[in-house]
mmCIF file of C-alpha atoms in Angstrom:
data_model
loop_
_atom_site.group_PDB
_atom_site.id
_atom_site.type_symbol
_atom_site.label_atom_id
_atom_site.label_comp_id
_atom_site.label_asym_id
_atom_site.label_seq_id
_atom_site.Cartn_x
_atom_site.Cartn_y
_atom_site.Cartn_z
ATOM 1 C CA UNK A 39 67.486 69.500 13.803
ATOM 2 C CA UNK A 40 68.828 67.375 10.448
ATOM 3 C CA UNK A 41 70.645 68.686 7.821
ATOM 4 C CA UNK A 42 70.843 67.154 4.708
ATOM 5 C CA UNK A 43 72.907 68.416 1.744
ATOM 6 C CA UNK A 44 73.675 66.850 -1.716
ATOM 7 C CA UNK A 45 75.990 68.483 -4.306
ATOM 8 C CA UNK A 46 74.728 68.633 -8.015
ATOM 9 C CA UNK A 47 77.361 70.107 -10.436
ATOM 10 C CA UNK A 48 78.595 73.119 -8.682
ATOM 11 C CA UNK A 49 75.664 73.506 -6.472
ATOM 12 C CA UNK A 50 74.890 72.489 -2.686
ATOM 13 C CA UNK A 51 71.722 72.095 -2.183
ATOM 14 C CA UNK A 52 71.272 72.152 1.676
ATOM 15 C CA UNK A 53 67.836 71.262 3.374
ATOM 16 C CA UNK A 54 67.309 71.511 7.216
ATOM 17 C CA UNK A 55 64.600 69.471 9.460
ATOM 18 C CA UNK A 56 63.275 71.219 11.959
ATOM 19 C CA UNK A 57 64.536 74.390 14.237
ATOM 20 C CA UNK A 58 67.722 76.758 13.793
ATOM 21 C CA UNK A 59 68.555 78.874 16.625
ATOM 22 C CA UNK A 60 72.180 79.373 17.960
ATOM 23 C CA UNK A 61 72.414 75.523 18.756
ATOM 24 C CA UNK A 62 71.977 74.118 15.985
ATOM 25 C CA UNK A 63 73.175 76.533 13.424
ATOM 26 C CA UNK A 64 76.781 75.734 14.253
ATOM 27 C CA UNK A 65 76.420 72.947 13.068
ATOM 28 C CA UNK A 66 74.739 73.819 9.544
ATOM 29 C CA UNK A 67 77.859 76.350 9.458
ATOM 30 C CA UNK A 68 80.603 73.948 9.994
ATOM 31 C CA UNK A 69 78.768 71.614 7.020
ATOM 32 C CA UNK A 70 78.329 74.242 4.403
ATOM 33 C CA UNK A 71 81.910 75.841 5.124
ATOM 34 C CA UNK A 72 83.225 72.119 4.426
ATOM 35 C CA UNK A 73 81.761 71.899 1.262
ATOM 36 C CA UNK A 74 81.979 75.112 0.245
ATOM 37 C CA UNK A 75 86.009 74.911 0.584
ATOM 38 C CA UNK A 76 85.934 72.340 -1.805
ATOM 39 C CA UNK A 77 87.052 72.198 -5.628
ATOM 40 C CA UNK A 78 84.494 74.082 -8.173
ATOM 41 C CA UNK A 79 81.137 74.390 -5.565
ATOM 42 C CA UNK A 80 80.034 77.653 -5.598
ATOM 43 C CA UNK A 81 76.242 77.963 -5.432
ATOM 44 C CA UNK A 82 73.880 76.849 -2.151
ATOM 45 C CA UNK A 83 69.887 76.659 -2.918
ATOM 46 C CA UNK A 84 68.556 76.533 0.623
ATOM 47 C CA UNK A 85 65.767 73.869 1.074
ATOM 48 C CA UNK A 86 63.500 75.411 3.667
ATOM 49 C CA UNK A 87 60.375 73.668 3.310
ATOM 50 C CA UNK A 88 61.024 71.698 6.526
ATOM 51 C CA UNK A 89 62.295 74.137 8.684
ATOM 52 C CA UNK A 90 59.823 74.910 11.862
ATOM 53 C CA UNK A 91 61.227 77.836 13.672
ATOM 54 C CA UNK A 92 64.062 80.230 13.186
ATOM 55 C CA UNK A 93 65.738 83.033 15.826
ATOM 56 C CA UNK A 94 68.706 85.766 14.473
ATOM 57 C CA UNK A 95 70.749 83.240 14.723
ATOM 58 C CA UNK A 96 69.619 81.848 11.740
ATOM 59 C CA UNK A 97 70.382 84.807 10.167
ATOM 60 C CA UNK A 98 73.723 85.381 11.388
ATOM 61 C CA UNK A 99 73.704 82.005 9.550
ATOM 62 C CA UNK A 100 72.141 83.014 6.523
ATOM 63 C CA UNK A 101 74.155 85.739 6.374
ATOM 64 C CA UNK A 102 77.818 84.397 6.758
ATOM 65 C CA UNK A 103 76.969 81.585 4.112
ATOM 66 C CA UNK A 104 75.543 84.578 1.737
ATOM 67 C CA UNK A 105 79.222 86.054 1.983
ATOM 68 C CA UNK A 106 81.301 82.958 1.127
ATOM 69 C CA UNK A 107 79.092 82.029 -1.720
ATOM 70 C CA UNK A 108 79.236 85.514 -3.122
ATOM 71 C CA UNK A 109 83.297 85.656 -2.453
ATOM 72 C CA UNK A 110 83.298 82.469 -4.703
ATOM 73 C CA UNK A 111 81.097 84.059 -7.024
ATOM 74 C CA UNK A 112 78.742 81.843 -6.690
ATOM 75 C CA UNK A 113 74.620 82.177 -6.769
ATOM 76 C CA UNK A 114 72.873 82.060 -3.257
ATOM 77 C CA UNK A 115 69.460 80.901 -3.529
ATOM 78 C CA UNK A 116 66.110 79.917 -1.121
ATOM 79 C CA UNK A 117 63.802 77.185 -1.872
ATOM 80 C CA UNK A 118 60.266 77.266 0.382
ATOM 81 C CA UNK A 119 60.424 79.620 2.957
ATOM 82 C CA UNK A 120 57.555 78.723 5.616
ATOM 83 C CA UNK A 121 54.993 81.540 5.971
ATOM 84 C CA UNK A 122 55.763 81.516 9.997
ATOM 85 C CA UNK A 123 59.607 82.457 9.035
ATOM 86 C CA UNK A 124 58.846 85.160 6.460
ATOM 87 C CA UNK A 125 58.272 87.884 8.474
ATOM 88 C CA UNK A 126 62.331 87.434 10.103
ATOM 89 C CA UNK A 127 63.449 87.154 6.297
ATOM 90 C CA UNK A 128 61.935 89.860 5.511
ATOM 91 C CA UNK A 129 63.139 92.288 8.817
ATOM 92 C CA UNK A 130 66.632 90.958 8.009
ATOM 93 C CA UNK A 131 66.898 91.983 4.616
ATOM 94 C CA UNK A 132 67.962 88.336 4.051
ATOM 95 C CA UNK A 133 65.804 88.146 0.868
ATOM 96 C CA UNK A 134 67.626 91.462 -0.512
ATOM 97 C CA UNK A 135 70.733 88.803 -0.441
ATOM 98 C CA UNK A 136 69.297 85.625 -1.263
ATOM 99 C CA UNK A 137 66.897 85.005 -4.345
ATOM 100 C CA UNK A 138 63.775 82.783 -4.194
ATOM 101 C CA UNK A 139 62.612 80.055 -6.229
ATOM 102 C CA UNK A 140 59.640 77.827 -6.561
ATOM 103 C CA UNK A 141 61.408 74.297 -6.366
ATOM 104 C CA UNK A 142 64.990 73.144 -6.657
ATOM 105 C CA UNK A 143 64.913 72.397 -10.088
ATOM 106 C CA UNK A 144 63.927 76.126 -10.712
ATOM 107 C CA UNK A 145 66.761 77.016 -8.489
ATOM 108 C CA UNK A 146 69.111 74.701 -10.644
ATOM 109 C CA UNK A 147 68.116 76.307 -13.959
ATOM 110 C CA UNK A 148 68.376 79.845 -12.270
ATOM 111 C CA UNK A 149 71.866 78.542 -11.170
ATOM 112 C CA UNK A 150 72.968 77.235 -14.448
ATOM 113 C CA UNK A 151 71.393 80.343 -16.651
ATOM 114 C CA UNK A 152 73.648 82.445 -14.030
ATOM 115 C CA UNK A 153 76.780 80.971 -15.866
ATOM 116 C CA UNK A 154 75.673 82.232 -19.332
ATOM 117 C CA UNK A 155 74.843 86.213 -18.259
ATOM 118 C CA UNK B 871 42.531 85.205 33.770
ATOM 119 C CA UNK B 872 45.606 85.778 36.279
ATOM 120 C CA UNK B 873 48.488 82.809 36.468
ATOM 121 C CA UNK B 874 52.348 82.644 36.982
ATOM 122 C CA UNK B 875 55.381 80.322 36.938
ATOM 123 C CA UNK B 876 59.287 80.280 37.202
ATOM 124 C CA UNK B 877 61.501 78.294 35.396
ATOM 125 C CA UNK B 878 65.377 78.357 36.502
ATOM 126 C CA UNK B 879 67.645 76.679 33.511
ATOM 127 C CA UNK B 880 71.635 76.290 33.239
ATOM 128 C CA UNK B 881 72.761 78.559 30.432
ATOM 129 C CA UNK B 882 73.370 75.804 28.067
ATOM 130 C CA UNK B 883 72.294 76.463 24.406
ATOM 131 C CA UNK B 884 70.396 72.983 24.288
ATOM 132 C CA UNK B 885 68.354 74.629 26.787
ATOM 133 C CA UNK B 886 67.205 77.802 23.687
ATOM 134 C CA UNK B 887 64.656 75.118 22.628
ATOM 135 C CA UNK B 888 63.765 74.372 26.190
ATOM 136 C CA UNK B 889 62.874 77.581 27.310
ATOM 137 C CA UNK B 890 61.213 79.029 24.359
ATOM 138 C CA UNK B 891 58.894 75.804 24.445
ATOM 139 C CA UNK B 892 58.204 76.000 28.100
ATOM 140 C CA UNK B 893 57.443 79.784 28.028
ATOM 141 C CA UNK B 894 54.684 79.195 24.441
ATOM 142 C CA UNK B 895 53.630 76.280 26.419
ATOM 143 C CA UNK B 896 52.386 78.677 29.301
ATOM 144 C CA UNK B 897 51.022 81.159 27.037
ATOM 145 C CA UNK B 898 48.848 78.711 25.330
ATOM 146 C CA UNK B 899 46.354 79.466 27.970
ATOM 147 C CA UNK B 900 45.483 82.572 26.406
ATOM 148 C CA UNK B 901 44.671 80.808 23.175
ATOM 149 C CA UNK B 902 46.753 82.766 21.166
ATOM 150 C CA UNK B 903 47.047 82.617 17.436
ATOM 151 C CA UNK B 904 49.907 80.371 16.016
ATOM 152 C CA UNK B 905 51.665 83.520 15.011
ATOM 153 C CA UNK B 906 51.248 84.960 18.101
ATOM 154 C CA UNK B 907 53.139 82.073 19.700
ATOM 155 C CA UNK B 908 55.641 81.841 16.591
ATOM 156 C CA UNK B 909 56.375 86.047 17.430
ATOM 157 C CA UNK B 910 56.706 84.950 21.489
ATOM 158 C CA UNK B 911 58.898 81.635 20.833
ATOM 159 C CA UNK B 912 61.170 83.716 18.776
ATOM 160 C CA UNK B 913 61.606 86.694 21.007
ATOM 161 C CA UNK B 914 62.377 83.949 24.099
ATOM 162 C CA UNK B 915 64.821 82.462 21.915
ATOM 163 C CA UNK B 916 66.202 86.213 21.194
ATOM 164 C CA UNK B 917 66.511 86.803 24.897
ATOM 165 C CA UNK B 918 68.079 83.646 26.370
ATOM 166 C CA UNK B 919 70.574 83.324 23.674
ATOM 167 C CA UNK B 920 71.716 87.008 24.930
ATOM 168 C CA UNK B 921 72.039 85.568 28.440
ATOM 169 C CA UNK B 922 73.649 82.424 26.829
ATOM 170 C CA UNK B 923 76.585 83.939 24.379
ATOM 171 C CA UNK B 924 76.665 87.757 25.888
ATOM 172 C CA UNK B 925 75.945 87.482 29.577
ATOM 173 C CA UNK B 926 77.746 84.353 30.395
ATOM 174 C CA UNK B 927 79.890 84.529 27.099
ATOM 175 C CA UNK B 928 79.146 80.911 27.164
ATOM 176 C CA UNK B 929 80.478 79.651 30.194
ATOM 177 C CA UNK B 930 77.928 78.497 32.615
ATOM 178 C CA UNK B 931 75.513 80.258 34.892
ATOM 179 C CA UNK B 932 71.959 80.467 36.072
ATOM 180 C CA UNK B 933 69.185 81.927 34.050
ATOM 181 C CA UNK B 934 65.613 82.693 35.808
ATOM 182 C CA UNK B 935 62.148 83.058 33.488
ATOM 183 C CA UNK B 936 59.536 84.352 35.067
ATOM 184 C CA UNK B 937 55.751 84.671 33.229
ATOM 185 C CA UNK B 938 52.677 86.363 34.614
ATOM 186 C CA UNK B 939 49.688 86.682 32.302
ATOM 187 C CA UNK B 940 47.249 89.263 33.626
ATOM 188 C CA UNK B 941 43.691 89.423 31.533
ATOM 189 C CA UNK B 942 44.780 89.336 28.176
ATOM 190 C CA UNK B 943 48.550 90.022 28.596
ATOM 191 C CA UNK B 944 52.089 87.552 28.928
ATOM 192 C CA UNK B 945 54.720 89.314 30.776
ATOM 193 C CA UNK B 946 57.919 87.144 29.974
ATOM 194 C CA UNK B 947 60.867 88.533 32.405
ATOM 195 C CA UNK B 948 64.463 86.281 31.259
ATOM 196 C CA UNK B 949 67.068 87.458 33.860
ATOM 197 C CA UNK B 950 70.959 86.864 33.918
ATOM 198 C CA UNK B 951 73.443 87.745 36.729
ATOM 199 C CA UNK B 952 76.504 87.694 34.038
ATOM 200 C CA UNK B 953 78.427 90.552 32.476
ATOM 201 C CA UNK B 954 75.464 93.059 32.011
ATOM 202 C CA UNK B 955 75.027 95.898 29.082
ATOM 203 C CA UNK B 956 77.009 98.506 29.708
ATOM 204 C CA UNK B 957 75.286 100.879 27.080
ATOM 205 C CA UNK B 958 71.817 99.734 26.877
ATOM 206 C CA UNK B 959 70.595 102.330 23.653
ATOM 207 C CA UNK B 960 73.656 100.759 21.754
ATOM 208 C CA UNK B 961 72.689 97.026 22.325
ATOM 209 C CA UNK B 962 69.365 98.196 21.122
ATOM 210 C CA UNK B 963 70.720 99.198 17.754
ATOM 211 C CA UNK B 964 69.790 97.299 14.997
ATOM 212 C CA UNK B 965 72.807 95.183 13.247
ATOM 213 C CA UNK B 966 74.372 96.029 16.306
ATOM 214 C CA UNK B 967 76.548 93.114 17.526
ATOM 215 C CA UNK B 968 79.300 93.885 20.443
ATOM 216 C CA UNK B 969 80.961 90.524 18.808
ATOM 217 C CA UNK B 970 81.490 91.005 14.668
ATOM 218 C CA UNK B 971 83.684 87.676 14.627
ATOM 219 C CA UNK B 972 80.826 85.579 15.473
ATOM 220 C CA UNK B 973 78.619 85.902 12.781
ATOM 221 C CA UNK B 974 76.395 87.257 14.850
ATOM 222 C CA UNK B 975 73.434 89.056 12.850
ATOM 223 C CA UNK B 976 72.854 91.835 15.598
ATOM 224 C CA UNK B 977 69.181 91.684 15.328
ATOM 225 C CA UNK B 978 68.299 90.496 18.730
ATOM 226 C CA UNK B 979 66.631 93.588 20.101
ATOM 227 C CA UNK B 980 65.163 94.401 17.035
ATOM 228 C CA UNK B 981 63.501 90.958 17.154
ATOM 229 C CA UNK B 982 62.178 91.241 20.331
ATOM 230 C CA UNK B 983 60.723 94.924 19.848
ATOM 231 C CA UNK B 984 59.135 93.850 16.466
ATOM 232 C CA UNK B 985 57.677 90.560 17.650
ATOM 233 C CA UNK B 986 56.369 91.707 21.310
ATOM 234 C CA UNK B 987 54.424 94.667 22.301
ATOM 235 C CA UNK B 988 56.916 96.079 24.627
ATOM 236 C CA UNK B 989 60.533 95.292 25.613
ATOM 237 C CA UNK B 990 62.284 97.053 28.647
ATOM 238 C CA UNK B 991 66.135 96.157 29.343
ATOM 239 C CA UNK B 992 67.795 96.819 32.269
ATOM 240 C CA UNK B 993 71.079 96.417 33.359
ATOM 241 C CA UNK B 994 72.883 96.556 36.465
ATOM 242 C CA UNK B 995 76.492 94.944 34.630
ATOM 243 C CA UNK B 996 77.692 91.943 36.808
ATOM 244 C CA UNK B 997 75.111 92.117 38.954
ATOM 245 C CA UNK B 998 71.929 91.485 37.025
ATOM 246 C CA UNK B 999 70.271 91.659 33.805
ATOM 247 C CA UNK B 1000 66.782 91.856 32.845
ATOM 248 C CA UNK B 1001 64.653 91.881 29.876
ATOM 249 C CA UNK B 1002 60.825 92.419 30.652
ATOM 250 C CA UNK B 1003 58.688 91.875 27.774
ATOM 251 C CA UNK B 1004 55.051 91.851 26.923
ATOM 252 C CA UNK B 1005 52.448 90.614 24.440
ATOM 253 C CA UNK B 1006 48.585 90.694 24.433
ATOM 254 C CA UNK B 1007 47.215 88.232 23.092
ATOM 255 C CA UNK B 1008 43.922 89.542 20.856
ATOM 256 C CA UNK B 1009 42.546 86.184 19.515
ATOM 257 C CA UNK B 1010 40.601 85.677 22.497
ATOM 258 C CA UNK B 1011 38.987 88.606 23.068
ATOM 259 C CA UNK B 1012 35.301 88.913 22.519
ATOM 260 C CA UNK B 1013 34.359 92.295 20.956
#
């Protein structure tokens, strides 16, 4: 598993490589918890068009990142969820938390008209 | 078709990936669909991370996977000798997590039963744990 993440104004945008089961979400927790605990970020957009497989784990994940960005008041968004991973999002409820968007620049502008409402 | 093997792996969490590879692997031979082996590879990974964080609660120990495919059917057995289930209906509760602190989504079970056909638990606490589940595979059968 990689995880890459880049911060753009107030917004993490956090992409991971390949699988996220109880292993490897640890790690993606630690990560996002850093940046999240720093000065004025508020907002993840989830890039998901690379991940391969996902367990409840990854939901447990999902989940605890969905309450920090919400306690910030933040906006907790999903970017290309593959087809073979819906079907968990969708059990979880996870997309009853998180909202969806076409690209990350649609998640930006979602992000940024957030702000205004 | 009729076939069987046994895999015996330390309950690491680098082994997750291991096992729920090993176990598709064998079920290829059934030519399932790739969402058939996406809904097996993620109800492995359900059931060996129980073994891993519940039964062992992460110290080390010794988990057994045995697979039997009879006709059309994988019968996936993942079997711990750690702490056990003391109330088995419970565990089987969705959201359902005996450990709230660890971010732990509690959707295990409810994984398993979704994904497979059937999923039987039993429990014998620090003796032995077993999860017996089973899947038929469809794609391959000529109507």
């Amino acid at each position: 598993m990689e995880f890459h993440t880049r911060v753009i104004e107030d917004t993490i945008i956090a992409k991971i490589v390949g699988e996220l089961d109880h292993h490897t979400s640890e790690d993606i927790r630690n990560q996002m918890d850093y940046l999240l605990s720093m000065n004025g970020v508020k907002n993840v957009i989830f890039d998901l068009s690379q991940l391969t497989f996902m367990d409840s784990s990854g939901v447990g994940m999902f989940m605890g990142r969905y309450k920090k960005v919400k306690a910030l008041k933040g906006v907790p968004l999903l970017v290309s969820i593959p087809l073979s991973i819906r079907k968990l999002f969708q059990m979880s409820g996870l997309f009853n938390i998180y909202g969806e968007c076409s690209n990350i620049e649609d998640g930006l502008n979602k992000v940024r008209r957030g702000k205004h409402e | 078709m009729n076939n069987k093997m046994k895999l015996e792996i330390l309950s690491k969490s680098e082994n997750e990936s291991f096992a729920r590879v090993v176990v598709s692997a064998f079920a290829a031979q059934l030519d399932p669909t790739l969402e058939e082996i996406t809904d097996i590879k993620t109800a492995v990974s359900e059931a060996v991370t129980n073994c891993i964080i519940h039964g062992y609660e992460n110290k080390c120990g010794i988990i057994h996977i045995q697979c039997e495919i009879i006709d059309h059917e994988v019968i996936i057995e993942i079997i711990d000798y750690g702490i056990g289930i003391g109330d088995i209906k419970r565990a089987r509760e969705p959201l359902y997590t005996s450990k709230p602190d660890q971010e732990r989504s509690g959707m295990g079970f409810t994984v398993m039963e979704s994904f497979m056909d059937e999923v039987e638990v039993l429990s014998i606490p620090h003796v032995e744990t077993k999860v017996i589940m089973k899947k038929k595979i469809i794609n391959n059968i000529d109507i």
